[in-house]
CSV table of N, CA and C in Angstrom, one decimal:
chain,number,residue,atom,x,y,z
Q,1,UNK,N,46.8,41.6,24.3
Q,1,UNK,CA,46.8,41.6,25.8
Q,1,UNK,C,48.3,41.4,26.3
Q,2,UNK,N,48.5,42.0,27.4
Q,2,UNK,CA,49.9,42.0,28.0
Q,2,UNK,C,49.8,41.5,29.4
Q,3,UNK,N,50.8,40.8,29.9
Q,3,UNK,CA,50.9,40.4,31.3
Q,3,UNK,C,52.0,41.2,32.0
Q,4,UNK,N,51.7,41.5,33.2
Q,4,UNK,CA,52.6,42.4,34.0
Q,4,UNK,C,52.6,41.9,35.4
Q,5,UNK,N,53.8,41.9,36.0
Q,5,UNK,CA,54.0,41.5,37.4
Q,5,UNK,C,53.6,42.7,38.2
Q,6,UNK,N,52.7,42.4,39.2
Q,6,UNK,CA,52.2,43.5,40.1
Q,6,UNK,C,53.4,44.3,40.7
Q,7,UNK,N,53.3,45.6,40.7
Q,7,UNK,CA,54.4,46.5,41.1
Q,7,UNK,C,55.3,47.0,40.0
Q,8,UNK,N,55.2,46.4,38.8
Q,8,UNK,CA,55.9,46.9,37.7
Q,8,UNK,C,55.1,47.8,36.8
Q,9,UNK,N,55.7,48.5,35.9
Q,9,UNK,CA,55.0,49.4,35.0
Q,9,UNK,C,55.2,48.9,33.5
Q,10,UNK,N,54.3,49.4,32.7
Q,10,UNK,CA,54.3,48.9,31.3
Q,10,UNK,C,54.0,50.1,30.4
Q,11,UNK,N,54.8,50.2,29.3
Q,11,UNK,CA,54.5,51.3,28.3
Q,11,UNK,C,53.6,50.8,27.2
Q,12,UNK,N,52.5,51.6,27.0
Q,12,UNK,CA,51.5,51.3,26.0
Q,12,UNK,C,51.7,52.3,24.9
Q,13,UNK,N,51.7,51.8,23.6
Q,13,UNK,CA,51.9,52.7,22.5
Q,13,UNK,C,50.8,52.4,21.5
Q,14,UNK,N,50.2,53.5,21.1
Q,14,UNK,CA,49.1,53.4,20.1
Q,14,UNK,C,49.8,53.5,18.7
Q,15,UNK,N,49.6,52.5,17.9
Q,15,UNK,CA,50.1,52.4,16.5
Q,15,UNK,C,49.0,53.0,15.6
Q,16,UNK,N,49.4,54.1,14.9
Q,16,UNK,CA,48.3,54.7,14.1
Q,16,UNK,C,48.9,55.3,12.8
Q,17,UNK,N,48.1,55.7,11.9
Q,17,UNK,CA,48.5,56.3,10.6
Q,17,UNK,C,49.1,57.7,10.9
Q,18,UNK,N,49.9,58.2,9.9
Q,18,UNK,CA,50.6,59.4,10.1
Q,18,UNK,C,49.7,60.7,10.2
Q,19,UNK,N,48.4,60.5,9.8
Q,19,UNK,CA,47.5,61.7,9.8
Q,19,UNK,C,46.8,61.9,11.2
Q,20,UNK,N,47.1,61.0,12.1
Q,20,UNK,CA,46.4,61.1,13.4
Q,20,UNK,C,47.0,62.3,14.2
Q,21,UNK,N,46.1,63.1,14.7
Q,21,UNK,CA,46.5,64.3,15.4
Q,21,UNK,C,46.1,64.3,16.9
Q,22,UNK,N,45.3,63.4,17.4
Q,22,UNK,CA,45.0,63.3,18.8
Q,22,UNK,C,44.8,61.9,19.3
Q,23,UNK,N,45.1,61.7,20.5
Q,23,UNK,CA,45.0,60.4,21.2
Q,23,UNK,C,44.3,60.6,22.5
Q,24,UNK,N,43.4,59.7,22.9
Q,24,UNK,CA,42.8,59.8,24.2
Q,24,UNK,C,42.8,58.4,24.8
Q,25,UNK,N,43.5,58.3,25.9
Q,25,UNK,CA,43.6,57.0,26.7
Q,25,UNK,C,42.6,57.1,27.9
Q,26,UNK,N,41.9,56.0,28.1
Q,26,UNK,CA,41.2,55.8,29.3
Q,26,UNK,C,41.4,54.5,30.0
Q,27,UNK,N,41.3,54.4,31.3
Q,27,UNK,CA,41.5,53.2,32.0
Q,27,UNK,C,41.7,53.5,33.5
Q,28,UNK,N,41.4,52.5,34.3
Q,28,UNK,CA,41.5,52.7,35.7
Q,28,UNK,C,43.0,52.8,36.1
Q,29,UNK,N,43.2,53.6,37.1
Q,29,UNK,CA,44.6,53.8,37.6
Q,29,UNK,C,45.2,54.9,36.9
Q,30,UNK,N,46.5,55.2,37.3
Q,30,UNK,CA,47.2,56.3,36.7
Q,30,UNK,C,47.8,56.0,35.3
Q,31,UNK,N,47.6,57.0,34.4
Q,31,UNK,CA,48.2,56.9,33.1
Q,31,UNK,C,49.2,58.1,33.1
Q,32,UNK,N,50.4,57.9,32.6
Q,32,UNK,CA,51.4,59.0,32.6
Q,32,UNK,C,51.0,60.1,31.7
Q,33,UNK,N,50.2,59.8,30.6
Q,33,UNK,CA,49.7,60.8,29.7
Q,33,UNK,C,48.5,60.3,29.0
Q,34,UNK,N,47.4,61.0,29.1
Q,34,UNK,CA,46.1,60.5,28.6
Q,34,UNK,C,45.9,61.0,27.1
Q,35,UNK,N,46.8,61.9,26.7
Q,35,UNK,CA,46.6,62.5,25.3
Q,35,UNK,C,47.9,62.3,24.5
Q,36,UNK,N,48.7,61.4,24.8
Q,36,UNK,CA,49.9,61.1,24.0
Q,36,UNK,C,49.8,59.8,23.3
Q,37,UNK,N,50.6,59.5,22.3
Q,37,UNK,CA,50.6,58.3,21.5
Q,37,UNK,C,51.1,57.1,22.4
Q,38,UNK,N,51.9,57.5,23.4
Q,38,UNK,CA,52.5,56.5,24.3
Q,38,UNK,C,52.2,56.9,25.7
Q,39,UNK,N,51.9,56.0,26.6
Q,39,UNK,CA,51.6,56.2,28.0
Q,39,UNK,C,52.2,55.1,28.8
Q,40,UNK,N,52.5,55.4,30.0
Q,40,UNK,CA,53.1,54.5,31.0
Q,40,UNK,C,52.0,54.2,32.0
Q,41,UNK,N,51.7,52.9,32.3
Q,41,UNK,CA,50.7,52.5,33.3
Q,41,UNK,C,51.4,51.6,34.3
Q,42,UNK,N,50.8,51.6,35.5
Q,42,UNK,CA,51.3,50.7,36.6
Q,42,UNK,C,50.0,50.3,37.4
Q,43,UNK,N,49.2,49.4,36.8
Q,43,UNK,CA,48.0,49.0,37.5
Q,43,UNK,C,48.3,48.0,38.6
Q,44,UNK,N,47.4,48.1,39.6
Q,44,UNK,CA,47.5,47.1,40.7
Q,44,UNK,C,46.7,45.9,40.5
Q,45,UNK,N,45.7,46.0,39.6
Q,45,UNK,CA,44.8,44.9,39.2
Q,45,UNK,C,44.7,44.9,37.7
Q,46,UNK,N,44.3,43.7,37.2
Q,46,UNK,CA,44.1,43.6,35.8
Q,46,UNK,C,43.1,44.7,35.3
Q,47,UNK,N,43.5,45.4,34.2
Q,47,UNK,CA,42.8,46.5,33.7
Q,47,UNK,C,42.7,46.6,32.2
Q,48,UNK,N,41.6,47.1,31.7
Q,48,UNK,CA,41.4,47.3,30.2
Q,48,UNK,C,41.7,48.8,30.0
Q,49,UNK,N,42.6,49.0,29.1
Q,49,UNK,CA,42.9,50.4,28.6
Q,49,UNK,C,42.4,50.6,27.2
Q,50,UNK,N,41.8,51.7,26.9
Q,50,UNK,CA,41.2,52.0,25.6
Q,50,UNK,C,41.9,53.3,25.1
Q,51,UNK,N,42.2,53.3,23.8
Q,51,UNK,CA,42.8,54.5,23.2
Q,51,UNK,C,41.9,54.8,22.0
Q,52,UNK,N,41.5,56.1,21.9
Q,52,UNK,CA,40.8,56.6,20.7
Q,52,UNK,C,41.6,57.6,20.0
Q,53,UNK,N,41.7,57.4,18.7
Q,53,UNK,CA,42.6,58.4,17.9
Q,53,UNK,C,41.6,59.1,16.9
Q,54,UNK,N,42.1,60.3,16.6
Q,54,UNK,CA,41.3,61.2,15.7
Q,54,UNK,C,42.3,61.9,14.7
Q,55,UNK,N,41.8,62.1,13.5
Q,55,UNK,CA,42.6,62.9,12.5
Q,55,UNK,C,41.9,64.3,12.3
Q,56,UNK,N,42.5,65.1,11.5
Q,56,UNK,CA,42.0,66.4,11.2
Q,56,UNK,C,40.6,66.4,10.5
Q,57,UNK,N,40.4,65.3,9.7
Q,57,UNK,CA,39.1,65.1,9.0
Q,57,UNK,C,38.0,64.7,9.9
Q,58,UNK,N,38.3,64.4,11.2
Q,58,UNK,CA,37.2,64.0,12.1
Q,58,UNK,C,37.0,62.5,12.2
Q,59,UNK,N,37.8,61.8,11.5
Q,59,UNK,CA,37.7,60.3,11.5
Q,59,UNK,C,38.3,59.8,12.9
Q,60,UNK,N,37.6,58.8,13.5
Q,60,UNK,CA,38.1,58.3,14.7
Q,60,UNK,C,38.2,56.8,14.6
Q,61,UNK,N,39.1,56.2,15.4
Q,61,UNK,CA,39.2,54.8,15.6
Q,61,UNK,C,39.6,54.5,17.0
Q,62,UNK,N,39.3,53.3,17.5
Q,62,UNK,CA,39.7,53.0,18.9
Q,62,UNK,C,40.0,51.5,19.0
Q,63,UNK,N,40.8,51.2,20.0
Q,63,UNK,CA,41.2,49.9,20.3
Q,63,UNK,C,41.4,49.8,21.8
Q,64,UNK,N,41.4,48.6,22.3
Q,64,UNK,CA,41.7,48.4,23.7
Q,64,UNK,C,42.7,47.3,23.9
Q,65,UNK,N,43.3,47.3,25.1
Q,65,UNK,CA,44.3,46.3,25.5
Q,65,UNK,C,44.0,45.9,26.9
Q,66,UNK,N,44.1,44.6,27.2
Q,66,UNK,CA,43.9,44.2,28.6
Q,66,UNK,C,45.3,43.9,29.2
Q,67,UNK,N,45.6,44.5,30.3
Q,67,UNK,CA,46.8,44.3,31.0
Q,67,UNK,C,46.5,43.4,32.2
Q,68,UNK,N,46.9,42.2,32.1
Q,68,UNK,CA,46.7,41.2,33.2
Q,68,UNK,C,47.8,41.3,34.2
Q,69,UNK,N,47.4,41.7,35.5
Q,69,UNK,CA,48.4,41.9,36.6
Q,69,UNK,C,48.5,40.6,37.3
Q,70,UNK,N,49.8,40.1,37.3
Q,70,UNK,CA,50.1,38.8,38.0
Q,70,UNK,C,50.9,39.0,39.2
Q,71,UNK,N,50.7,38.1,40.2
Q,71,UNK,CA,51.6,38.1,41.3
Q,71,UNK,C,52.2,36.7,41.4
Q,72,UNK,N,53.5,36.6,41.6
Q,72,UNK,CA,54.2,35.3,41.7
Q,72,UNK,C,55.3,35.4,42.7
Q,73,UNK,N,56.0,34.3,42.8
Q,73,UNK,CA,57.0,34.2,43.8
Q,73,UNK,C,58.2,35.1,43.6
Q,74,UNK,N,58.2,35.7,42.4
Q,74,UNK,CA,59.3,36.7,42.1
Q,74,UNK,C,59.1,38.0,42.8
Q,75,UNK,N,57.9,38.2,43.3
Q,75,UNK,CA,57.6,39.4,44.1
Q,75,UNK,C,58.1,39.4,45.5
Q,76,UNK,N,58.5,38.3,46.0
Q,76,UNK,CA,58.8,38.1,47.4
Q,76,UNK,C,60.3,37.7,47.6
Q,77,UNK,N,61.0,38.3,48.5
Q,77,UNK,CA,62.3,37.9,48.9
Q,77,UNK,C,62.3,37.6,50.4
Q,78,UNK,N,62.7,36.4,50.7
Q,78,UNK,CA,62.9,35.9,52.1
Q,78,UNK,C,64.3,35.4,52.2
Q,79,UNK,N,65.0,36.0,53.2
Q,79,UNK,CA,66.4,35.6,53.3
Q,79,UNK,C,66.6,34.2,53.8
Q,80,UNK,N,67.7,33.5,53.5
Q,80,UNK,CA,67.9,32.2,53.9
Q,80,UNK,C,68.8,32.1,55.1
Q,81,UNK,N,69.2,33.3,55.6
Q,81,UNK,CA,70.0,33.3,56.9
Q,81,UNK,C,69.9,34.7,57.5
Q,82,UNK,N,70.1,34.8,58.8
Q,82,UNK,CA,70.2,36.1,59.5
Q,82,UNK,C,71.0,35.9,60.8
Q,83,UNK,N,71.5,37.0,61.3
Q,83,UNK,CA,72.3,36.9,62.5
Q,83,UNK,C,71.9,37.9,63.5
Q,84,UNK,N,71.0,37.5,64.4
Q,84,UNK,CA,70.5,38.5,65.4
Q,84,UNK,C,71.6,38.8,66.6
Q,85,UNK,N,72.7,39.4,66.2
Q,85,UNK,CA,73.8,39.6,67.1
Q,85,UNK,C,73.9,41.1,67.5
Q,86,UNK,N,72.9,41.9,67.1
Q,86,UNK,CA,72.9,43.3,67.5
Q,86,UNK,C,73.9,44.2,66.8
Q,87,UNK,N,74.4,43.8,65.7
Q,87,UNK,CA,75.4,44.6,65.0
Q,87,UNK,C,74.7,45.6,64.0
Q,88,UNK,N,73.3,45.5,63.9
Q,88,UNK,CA,72.6,46.3,63.0
Q,88,UNK,C,72.5,45.8,61.6
Q,89,UNK,N,73.0,44.7,61.3
Q,89,UNK,CA,73.0,44.1,60.0
Q,89,UNK,C,72.4,42.7,60.0
Q,90,UNK,N,71.3,42.5,59.3
Q,90,UNK,CA,70.6,41.2,59.3
Q,90,UNK,C,70.2,40.7,60.7
Q,91,UNK,N,69.8,41.6,61.5
Q,91,UNK,CA,69.4,41.2,62.9
Q,91,UNK,C,68.0,40.6,63.0
Q,92,UNK,N,67.2,40.8,61.9
Q,92,UNK,CA,65.8,40.4,61.9
Q,92,UNK,C,65.5,39.6,60.7
Q,93,UNK,N,64.7,38.6,60.8
Q,93,UNK,CA,64.2,37.8,59.7
Q,93,UNK,C,62.8,38.2,59.3
Q,94,UNK,N,62.7,38.7,58.1
Q,94,UNK,CA,61.4,39.2,57.6
Q,94,UNK,C,61.3,39.2,56.1
Q,95,UNK,N,60.1,39.0,55.5
Q,95,UNK,CA,59.9,39.0,54.1
Q,95,UNK,C,59.9,40.5,53.5
Q,96,UNK,N,60.4,40.6,52.3
Q,96,UNK,CA,60.4,41.9,51.6
Q,96,UNK,C,60.0,41.7,50.2
Q,97,UNK,N,59.7,42.7,49.5
Q,97,UNK,CA,59.5,42.6,48.0
Q,97,UNK,C,58.7,43.8,47.5
Q,98,UNK,N,58.3,43.6,46.2
Q,98,UNK,CA,57.5,44.7,45.6
Q,98,UNK,C,56.2,44.1,45.2
Q,99,UNK,N,55.2,45.0,45.1
Q,99,UNK,CA,53.9,44.6,44.7
Q,99,UNK,C,53.1,43.8,45.7
Q,100,UNK,N,53.6,43.9,47.0
Q,100,UNK,CA,53.0,43.2,48.1
Q,100,UNK,C,52.3,44.2,49.0
Q,101,UNK,N,51.0,43.9,49.2
Q,101,UNK,CA,50.2,44.8,50.0
Q,101,UNK,C,50.4,44.5,51.5
Q,102,UNK,N,50.3,43.3,51.9
Q,102,UNK,CA,50.5,42.9,53.3
Q,102,UNK,C,51.0,41.5,53.5
Q,103,UNK,N,51.6,41.2,54.6
Q,103,UNK,CA,52.0,39.9,55.0
Q,103,UNK,C,50.8,39.4,55.9
Q,104,UNK,N,50.1,38.4,55.4
Q,104,UNK,CA,49.0,37.9,56.2
Q,104,UNK,C,49.4,37.1,57.4
Q,105,UNK,N,50.4,36.2,57.2
Q,105,UNK,CA,51.0,35.4,58.3
Q,105,UNK,C,52.4,35.1,58.0
Q,106,UNK,N,53.2,35.1,59.1
Q,106,UNK,CA,54.6,34.6,59.0
Q,106,UNK,C,54.8,33.7,60.3
Q,107,UNK,N,55.1,32.5,60.0
Q,107,UNK,CA,55.4,31.6,61.1
Q,107,UNK,C,56.7,30.9,61.0
Q,108,UNK,N,57.4,30.8,62.1
Q,108,UNK,CA,58.7,30.1,62.1
Q,108,UNK,C,58.6,28.9,63.1
Q,109,UNK,N,59.2,27.8,62.7
Q,109,UNK,CA,59.1,26.6,63.5
Q,109,UNK,C,60.5,26.0,63.7
Q,110,UNK,N,60.6,25.4,64.9
Q,110,UNK,CA,61.9,24.7,65.2
Q,110,UNK,C,61.8,23.3,64.6
Q,111,UNK,N,62.9,22.5,64.8
Q,111,UNK,CA,62.9,21.2,64.2
Q,111,UNK,C,61.9,20.2,64.8
Q,112,UNK,N,61.3,20.5,65.9
Q,112,UNK,CA,60.2,19.7,66.5
Q,112,UNK,C,58.8,20.2,66.1
Q,113,UNK,N,58.8,21.1,65.1
Q,113,UNK,CA,57.6,21.7,64.6
Q,113,UNK,C,56.8,22.6,65.6
Q,114,UNK,N,57.5,23.1,66.6
Q,114,UNK,CA,56.9,24.0,67.5
Q,114,UNK,C,57.0,25.4,66.9
Q,115,UNK,N,56.0,26.2,67.0
Q,115,UNK,CA,56.0,27.6,66.5
Q,115,UNK,C,56.9,28.4,67.5
Q,116,UNK,N,58.0,29.0,67.0
Q,116,UNK,CA,58.8,29.8,67.8
Q,116,UNK,C,58.6,31.3,67.5
Q,117,UNK,N,57.9,31.6,66.4
Q,117,UNK,CA,57.6,33.0,66.1
Q,117,UNK,C,56.4,33.0,65.2
Q,118,UNK,N,55.4,34.0,65.5
Q,118,UNK,CA,54.3,34.1,64.6
Q,118,UNK,C,53.9,35.6,64.6
Q,119,UNK,N,53.6,36.1,63.4
Q,119,UNK,CA,53.2,37.5,63.3
Q,119,UNK,C,52.2,37.5,62.2
Q,120,UNK,N,51.1,38.3,62.4
Q,120,UNK,CA,50.0,38.3,61.4
Q,120,UNK,C,49.7,39.8,61.0
Q,121,UNK,N,49.3,39.9,59.8
Q,121,UNK,CA,48.8,41.2,59.3
Q,121,UNK,C,49.7,42.4,59.5
Q,122,UNK,N,50.9,42.4,58.7
Q,122,UNK,CA,51.8,43.5,58.8
Q,122,UNK,C,52.4,43.8,57.4
Q,123,UNK,N,53.0,44.9,57.3
Q,123,UNK,CA,53.5,45.4,56.1
Q,123,UNK,C,54.8,44.6,55.7
Q,124,UNK,N,54.9,44.3,54.4
Q,124,UNK,CA,56.1,43.8,53.9
Q,124,UNK,C,57.2,44.9,54.0
Q,125,UNK,N,58.5,44.5,54.0
Q,125,UNK,CA,59.6,45.4,54.1
Q,125,UNK,C,59.7,46.1,55.4
Q,126,UNK,N,59.0,45.5,56.5
Q,126,UNK,CA,59.1,46.2,57.8
Q,126,UNK,C,59.9,45.3,58.7
Q,127,UNK,N,61.2,45.7,58.8
Q,127,UNK,CA,62.1,44.9,59.7
Q,127,UNK,C,61.6,44.9,61.1
Q,128,UNK,N,61.0,45.9,61.6
Q,128,UNK,CA,60.5,45.9,63.0
Q,128,UNK,C,59.5,44.8,63.3
Q,129,UNK,N,58.8,44.3,62.3
Q,129,UNK,CA,57.8,43.3,62.4
Q,129,UNK,C,58.5,41.9,62.3
Q,130,UNK,N,59.7,41.8,62.0
Q,130,UNK,CA,60.4,40.5,61.8
Q,130,UNK,C,60.8,39.8,63.1
Q,131,UNK,N,61.3,38.6,62.9
Q,131,UNK,CA,61.7,37.7,64.0
Q,131,UNK,C,63.1,38.1,64.4
Q,132,UNK,N,63.3,38.2,65.7
Q,132,UNK,CA,64.6,38.6,66.3
Q,132,UNK,C,65.4,37.4,66.8
Q,133,UNK,N,65.0,36.2,66.5
Q,133,UNK,CA,65.7,35.0,66.9
Q,133,UNK,C,65.4,34.6,68.3
Q,134,UNK,N,64.4,35.2,68.9
Q,134,UNK,CA,64.1,34.8,70.3
Q,134,UNK,C,62.8,34.0,70.4
Q,135,UNK,N,62.8,33.1,71.4
Q,135,UNK,CA,61.6,32.3,71.7
Q,135,UNK,C,61.4,32.4,73.2
Q,136,UNK,N,60.3,32.9,73.6
Q,136,UNK,CA,59.9,33.0,75.0
Q,136,UNK,C,61.0,33.9,75.7
Q,137,UNK,N,61.4,35.0,75.0
Q,137,UNK,CA,62.4,36.0,75.5
Q,137,UNK,C,63.8,35.6,75.5
Q,138,UNK,N,64.1,34.4,75.1
Q,138,UNK,CA,65.5,33.9,75.0
Q,138,UNK,C,66.0,33.7,73.6
Q,139,UNK,N,67.2,34.2,73.3
Q,139,UNK,CA,67.8,34.1,72.0
Q,139,UNK,C,68.1,32.6,71.7
Q,140,UNK,N,67.6,32.1,70.6
Q,140,UNK,CA,67.8,30.7,70.3
Q,140,UNK,C,69.2,30.5,69.7
Q,141,UNK,N,69.6,29.3,69.8
Q,141,UNK,CA,71.0,28.9,69.3
Q,141,UNK,C,71.0,28.8,67.8
Q,142,UNK,N,72.2,28.8,67.2
Q,142,UNK,CA,72.3,28.6,65.7
Q,142,UNK,C,71.7,27.3,65.3
Q,143,UNK,N,70.8,27.4,64.3
Q,143,UNK,CA,70.1,26.2,63.8
Q,143,UNK,C,69.4,26.6,62.5
Q,144,UNK,N,68.8,25.6,61.9
Q,144,UNK,CA,68.0,25.8,60.7
Q,144,UNK,C,66.5,25.7,61.2
Q,145,UNK,N,65.7,26.8,60.8
Q,145,UNK,CA,64.3,26.9,61.2
Q,145,UNK,C,63.5,26.9,59.9
Q,146,UNK,N,62.3,26.3,60.0
Q,146,UNK,CA,61.3,26.3,58.9
Q,146,UNK,C,60.4,27.5,59.0
Q,147,UNK,N,60.0,28.1,57.9
Q,147,UNK,CA,59.1,29.2,58.0
Q,147,UNK,C,58.0,28.9,56.9
Q,148,UNK,N,56.8,29.5,57.2
Q,148,UNK,CA,55.7,29.6,56.2
Q,148,UNK,C,55.2,31.0,56.2
Q,149,UNK,N,54.7,31.4,55.1
Q,149,UNK,CA,54.3,32.8,54.9
Q,149,UNK,C,53.2,32.9,53.9
Q,150,UNK,N,52.2,33.7,54.2
Q,150,UNK,CA,51.1,34.1,53.3
Q,150,UNK,C,51.2,35.5,53.0
Q,151,UNK,N,51.2,35.9,51.7
Q,151,UNK,CA,51.3,37.3,51.4
Q,151,UNK,C,50.0,37.7,50.6
Q,152,UNK,N,49.6,38.9,50.7
Q,152,UNK,CA,48.5,39.5,49.9
Q,152,UNK,C,49.2,40.5,49.0
Q,153,UNK,N,49.1,40.2,47.7
Q,153,UNK,CA,49.7,41.1,46.7
Q,153,UNK,C,48.8,42.3,46.5
Q,154,UNK,N,49.3,43.3,45.8
Q,154,UNK,CA,48.5,44.5,45.5
Q,154,UNK,C,47.3,44.3,44.7
Q,155,UNK,N,47.3,43.1,44.0
Q,155,UNK,CA,46.1,42.8,43.2
Q,155,UNK,C,45.1,41.9,44.0
Q,156,UNK,N,45.3,41.8,45.3
Q,156,UNK,CA,44.5,41.1,46.3
Q,156,UNK,C,44.6,39.6,46.1
Q,157,UNK,N,45.6,39.1,45.4
Q,157,UNK,CA,45.8,37.7,45.3
Q,157,UNK,C,46.6,37.2,46.5
Q,158,UNK,N,46.3,36.1,47.1
Q,158,UNK,CA,47.0,35.6,48.3
Q,158,UNK,C,47.9,34.4,47.8
Q,159,UNK,N,49.1,34.5,48.2
Q,159,UNK,CA,50.1,33.4,47.8
Q,159,UNK,C,50.7,32.9,49.1
Q,160,UNK,N,51.0,31.6,49.0
Q,160,UNK,CA,51.7,30.9,50.2
Q,160,UNK,C,53.1,30.5,49.8
Q,161,UNK,N,54.0,30.6,50.8
Q,161,UNK,CA,55.4,30.3,50.6
Q,161,UNK,C,55.9,29.5,51.8
Q,162,UNK,N,56.9,28.6,51.6
Q,162,UNK,CA,57.6,27.9,52.6
Q,162,UNK,C,59.0,27.9,52.3
Q,163,UNK,N,59.8,27.7,53.4
Q,163,UNK,CA,61.3,27.6,53.2
Q,163,UNK,C,62.0,27.4,54.5
Q,164,UNK,N,63.3,27.6,54.5
Q,164,UNK,CA,64.0,27.5,55.8
Q,164,UNK,C,65.0,28.6,55.9
Q,165,UNK,N,65.3,28.9,57.1
Q,165,UNK,CA,66.3,30.0,57.4
Q,165,UNK,C,67.3,29.5,58.4
Q,166,UNK,N,68.5,29.9,58.3
Q,166,UNK,CA,69.5,29.6,59.2
Q,166,UNK,C,69.8,30.8,60.1
Q,167,UNK,N,69.7,30.5,61.4
Q,167,UNK,CA,70.0,31.5,62.4
Q,167,UNK,C,71.5,31.3,62.7
Q,168,UNK,N,72.2,32.4,62.5
Q,168,UNK,CA,73.7,32.4,62.7
Q,168,UNK,C,74.0,33.3,63.9
Q,169,UNK,N,75.1,33.1,64.5
Q,169,UNK,CA,75.6,34.0,65.6
Q,169,UNK,C,76.8,34.8,65.2
């Protein structure tokens, strides 16, 4: 069995005797080659892949491998600072990453634990959905803000994260 971080790919190689003349891979999701000794897979969920080999004499053998798809904090990047000054660089605070299906919630709090920004059910890597540093229409001053985020990975696992972000001018 193999472990794989959601969003990454894995090469599967059938080890066989030299007289093998055909390979047949089956499994959910895309296989780069279903009739090769080696195939590349990129499953979104844990999957069992099976390979059956055959030689010219008609003898067959088969084996399977389970690829466990994991989601972890390495899938998500959340910046520790941003500068909503309108220069087109780092103007919004938003989560990004690979293997992430959706952002379930993103909340930003001030030092008095008031919610100054909240967004639900949006795509990761979407700067337009991020926080622009404003609260009730006014740009907040430089400070450290606390954030919490729930993400739904491509394997449907939900993970929670917390941290802080510095608003710069």
